[in-house]
Amino acid sequence: MTVQERAALRLQERPRREASLWRDAWRRLVRNRAAVLGLVVVALLIAVAITAPYIAPAHYAAGDAADEHTVPSWLAAVLPGNVAAYAKINNKFLLGSDFLGRDLLSRIIYGTRVSLPVGFMGAFTALIIGLVYGCISGYYGGRVDDIMMRIVDILYAFPTMLLIILLMAFFKTSFGGTPVPGTPAYTFNQINKAVDSILGLRGGGMLFIFMGIGLTAWMGMARLARGQILSVKEKEFIEASRMIGASDMRIILRHIFPNIIGPCVVAETLAIPGYINYEVFLSFIGLGVDPPTPSWGNLISEGAQALRSYPHLVIFPALALSITMFAFNFLGDGLRDALDPRMRGTS
Amino acid sequence: MLRDKRLFLVVAVLVTVAMVVSACGPKGPKLAQEINLNLGTEPPTLDPALATDTTSVEVDESLFLGLTDFDDETMEVIPELATEWKVSDDGLVWTFTMRKDAVWVHYDPATKKFTKKRPVTAHDVEYGVKRTLNPETASEYAYVLYIIKNAEAYNTGEITDPAEVGVKALDDWTVQFTLEQPAGYFGGIAGMWVARPMPKEPIEQFGEKWTEPGNIWSNGPFALDTWEHENRLVLVKNPHWYNAKNVSLQRINYVMVVEASTAFAMYENGELDVCGVPTTEIDRVKADPVLSKEYYEGPYLCTYYLGFDTTEPPVDNKLVRQALSYAVDRQKLVDTVLKGGQKPAKTFACPGIFGTPAEDPNFVGISYDPEKAKQLLADAGYPNGEGFPEMTYLFNTSQGHQRIAEFIQQGWKEVLGIDVVLANQEWKVYLQTIQTDPPAVWRMGWCADYPDENNWVLENFHSTKGSNRIKWSNPEFDRACEEAAATSDPAKRKELYAKAEKILCVDEAAIIPIYYYTRVVCNKPYVQRTYAALGNEHYDKWKVLAH
Amino acid sequence: MTQYIIRRLLWLIPVLFFISVVTFALLRAVPGGPFDREKPMPPEVRANLEHYYGLDKPLPQQYLSWVARIVLHFDFGPSYSSRSRTVNDIFAAHLPVSAQLGVLAILLALLIGLPLGILAALKQNTIWDYLGMGIAVFGVSVPNIVLAPLLILIFALTLGWLPVAGWGTPEKMILPVVALGMRESAIIARLTRASMLQVIREDYIRTARAKGLAERVVMVRHALKNAFIPVATVLGPMFAALTTGTFVVERIFAIPGLGKYFVTSITNRDYPVVMGTILLYAVFLVLANLAVDITYAFLDPRIRYK
């Protein structure tokens, strides 16, 4: 067999090997109980987000201020302190109500429509931009690599939070409000409205949060992807396909991508809790979604102020957040172990 | 815990000793030396000429005296550095005679020593006013003094000779102001921080750093001991103040805690003696056997209101504006969301402001009336809210404003069947937006600089002389404001202002007054205090019992 | 090595230049200025103020004079929202506080995170492992915004052991350091466990064992040292982020640190302070990363810098 023949043979083998690789990974994943639990919880959360209008007891903005700060009886029984002396205690709401008498459970349920997309969109933009950027940089190497990585280094030296705050302020003010049709601001505004309506929320301003987080999240991914490419690039099957005259595009897409996507997905799964946390921070400094749209971030940061008087307002949203964090962490760890048993333990 | 017990023991012993000692001495409660307060934030400046915010003014009030002051209760103008003043018949020339026993003091925090520098004279007043107006000082509040002759021209660089400004020291103890036009409220302006006497020597010596401890000269009841930026600020009693023998507090310890819930936790933990109560804690405090006795609600001279862009459909129609106003259940807002005993507002200027019809039983304002609101909206062409265009309600980012916005949005939806989009912007952007390109509805609060309607209706909504963010022009309203400003007859002024308020808040409904602010605080039982409705507390009158 | 360090330090110059230009441009593109006030001031007064701070000059000139002042006098300019202070004053007063808090929090994080991670790795798939990692994930998943008031409620208000807020005395430092360190210790624990697991499977560990070295010696001399490398990697940015201030913890505990300036200087449009803080952070980050890279050379003899 000539070298070329051998390479061709190898290339034919690739898809089969790949498929079995994924199947093996899946088998290893379902054997990991914590990871399965994580997967189930994530799937449940997605289901909750999609079916929110059907499963939530009430609309997130509906309520009567006369029912403000209701504490559910079952909770009042176990809370320390004398909640009964100042708060309404009844069973009208399973998890109690907020300052406008809105059902907290419903708001947490609708909140998944903000917090989950923030997590996924963060991961998604990071993957798209980061992968492309990292691949180009790593694959071409040399001067290109040098320049592209220096740019990442520079951007990396920005305090992330400060950059997000600046970008958010910029987006919200330049593109919010009611701009004139035909301007870029107007286009952005329409996209923003479209995003909100896809999520079934009114006036949330989600696009700007996605953009703020996405624009800073890709840098870590770019570095990771580049590192992965460098380790894959010199492998013989890449060498081989280059010999048989495959284009760069084809090599990257067909041969390199499948080999590096695993670690990248793992890294982003583990990064999702971080993005969800960003949203909490943004809410704390007042750059979260617009009211009355609920997000876990604004529920938590508002609830935390009422910790002493109405603990239910922070306990339940924080619980929802923690469960989600656990789920993504378990899932990410499990994926990592499953995708590459040797990689178990690296981050 | 151990520390606490030991502390308790020490306190117990001290109290016993104190009781024995005081039993021998003259009768009267034993007083403590200090008080612990929360300033809230870092004061942006302690230079009276530059102060624009309540935090800076609060500290300045203890450090620097004005010619006049406001009475805590009646809010009338009372003498401070000036013993008396005369107004010329045409109302244009105001002559103040000053007391001779006020002195500038320098306090050295390192040695804890006070040095008497020199008396506070009319020349210091002239210097202070001209310094505020000097364009190089770049004072943001300089425009408050524009009523003084040529003040505006000098401040804006139209004239460069400060001698042409209408303020002059006739001798060491007499200062004379010449005004652009008669102004019944000038007595109050003369006592404002931007018009206070200033010490030339340290300002020239230290430049912008003259307000730092050790550099500063002051003349008020207290002097600056420590200013650890963003952390704490300490004032000590000035023994050379002319009324020092009646001042009980030796030290005021301010901390700067921004987070309201943290500050209140410090109060409950005994780390603060006085503290504002966060809205979410009010119900709990009122129900608590101890805290409820320490709770206080009192008026505070501010009004919360919604403004419109009166040129933008659909709120260019006064029927729509009235409908929106009638559909706000202000009492329910106070009871459920605000909880601090605020008063539903019918007028722009709150009670306590001279000239406001807020408490006049004959003044019929707009209050919650869902039927009337529906009717008005139908009259405007939107029965049950049908066909009502999309409209934005903008507020600046803050939990408190957000809650009010959500409440009002809910109410409008329920009563009128209209959907309003809520949007928020951070403060600086917000200010620019409502000034240049306001949305249909936006929120704002106004607090009195001096307790006179002129500071309210004219300075805000006059079509040319006010900031007029509502883009509104009503000749009748403008005329009423102008006439009232130039009139000195109190009865006539009141009548004109009532007319202006009626046009603004009822007939044209150019704004929706929501509520009059209150101050909601808890005071430890050992604090004997006064309340200044304008917010500038007089700590020289406060007493803290031994505890 | 020296050459390498010098080269890395020179790299700071383009980084700082680029960052400052971008920040400067972004800041001016965002609507709202430092002198927008609740009670709008007449345009003339505003002009006075802008002239006072040189904001009436063309933008490139403003930028250049800002750079010139730093290079020539190490003067970062005035603060618009605190008239008697300069940016240098602000750094001098608040950076030490933040640095103290940050260093203590990182020490606490290492103190908890390293042992927890090592324990979990050595006893992999036992109850210790699950417990340790459970705690670690919990640490990452409770936001500071909740943890900080909770600590106040428990340790200050209910138990009365510690003061609510403030800074300066040791007892005031405990709660904020714990609130800040918890999360970081969780990150360190997870990382330590992961890298330990990888290292103990390496050939050289097997060799060391085969040589008959005591298990303790193998672990401490060989495994730990190498397992620390990835931990050192995150310590760099962590150090830069924590020592230059953390907004949430400083705000809730009323600590006079630098963290608030990263947020409030932007909302106040206090341009010189924003520019100053952003440069400060970049310098810290680059230096911290450099320190980390130098540490590598000591930890892993295979790494050589040219």
CSV table of N, CA and C in Angstrom, one decimal, chain B residues 84 126 163 172 211 279 286 342 424 454 543:
chain,number,residue,atom,x,y,z
B,84,GLU,N,-30.3,90.3,62.1
B,84,GLU,CA,-31.5,90.9,61.5
B,84,GLU,C,-31.2,91.3,60.1
B,126,GLU,N,-19.1,88.0,51.3
B,126,GLU,CA,-18.9,88.5,50.0
B,126,GLU,C,-18.0,87.6,49.2
B,163,ALA,N,-16.7,92.7,40.9
B,163,ALA,CA,-17.2,93.9,41.7
B,163,ALA,C,-18.6,94.2,41.2
B,172,ASP,N,-17.5,95.5,58.4
B,172,ASP,CA,-17.2,94.1,58.9
B,172,ASP,C,-18.4,93.3,59.2
B,211,THR,N,-10.5,71.1,52.2
B,211,THR,CA,-11.6,70.5,53.1
B,211,THR,C,-11.1,69.3,53.8
B,279,THR,N,-37.6,49.5,53.2
B,279,THR,CA,-39.0,49.2,53.0
B,279,THR,C,-39.4,47.8,53.4
B,286,LYS,N,-42.5,47.3,62.7
B,286,LYS,CA,-43.7,47.7,63.3
B,286,LYS,C,-44.3,46.7,64.2
B,342,GLN,N,-46.3,57.4,53.7
B,342,GLN,CA,-46.3,58.5,52.7
B,342,GLN,C,-47.7,59.0,52.5
B,424,ASN,N,-35.7,50.7,32.1
B,424,ASN,CA,-34.9,51.5,33.0
B,424,ASN,C,-33.6,51.8,32.4
B,454,ASN,N,-41.7,78.7,44.5
B,454,ASN,CA,-40.9,79.2,43.4
B,454,ASN,C,-39.9,78.1,43.0
B,543,LYS,N,-29.4,65.2,71.9
B,543,LYS,CA,-28.8,64.7,73.1
B,543,LYS,C,-28.8,63.1,73.1
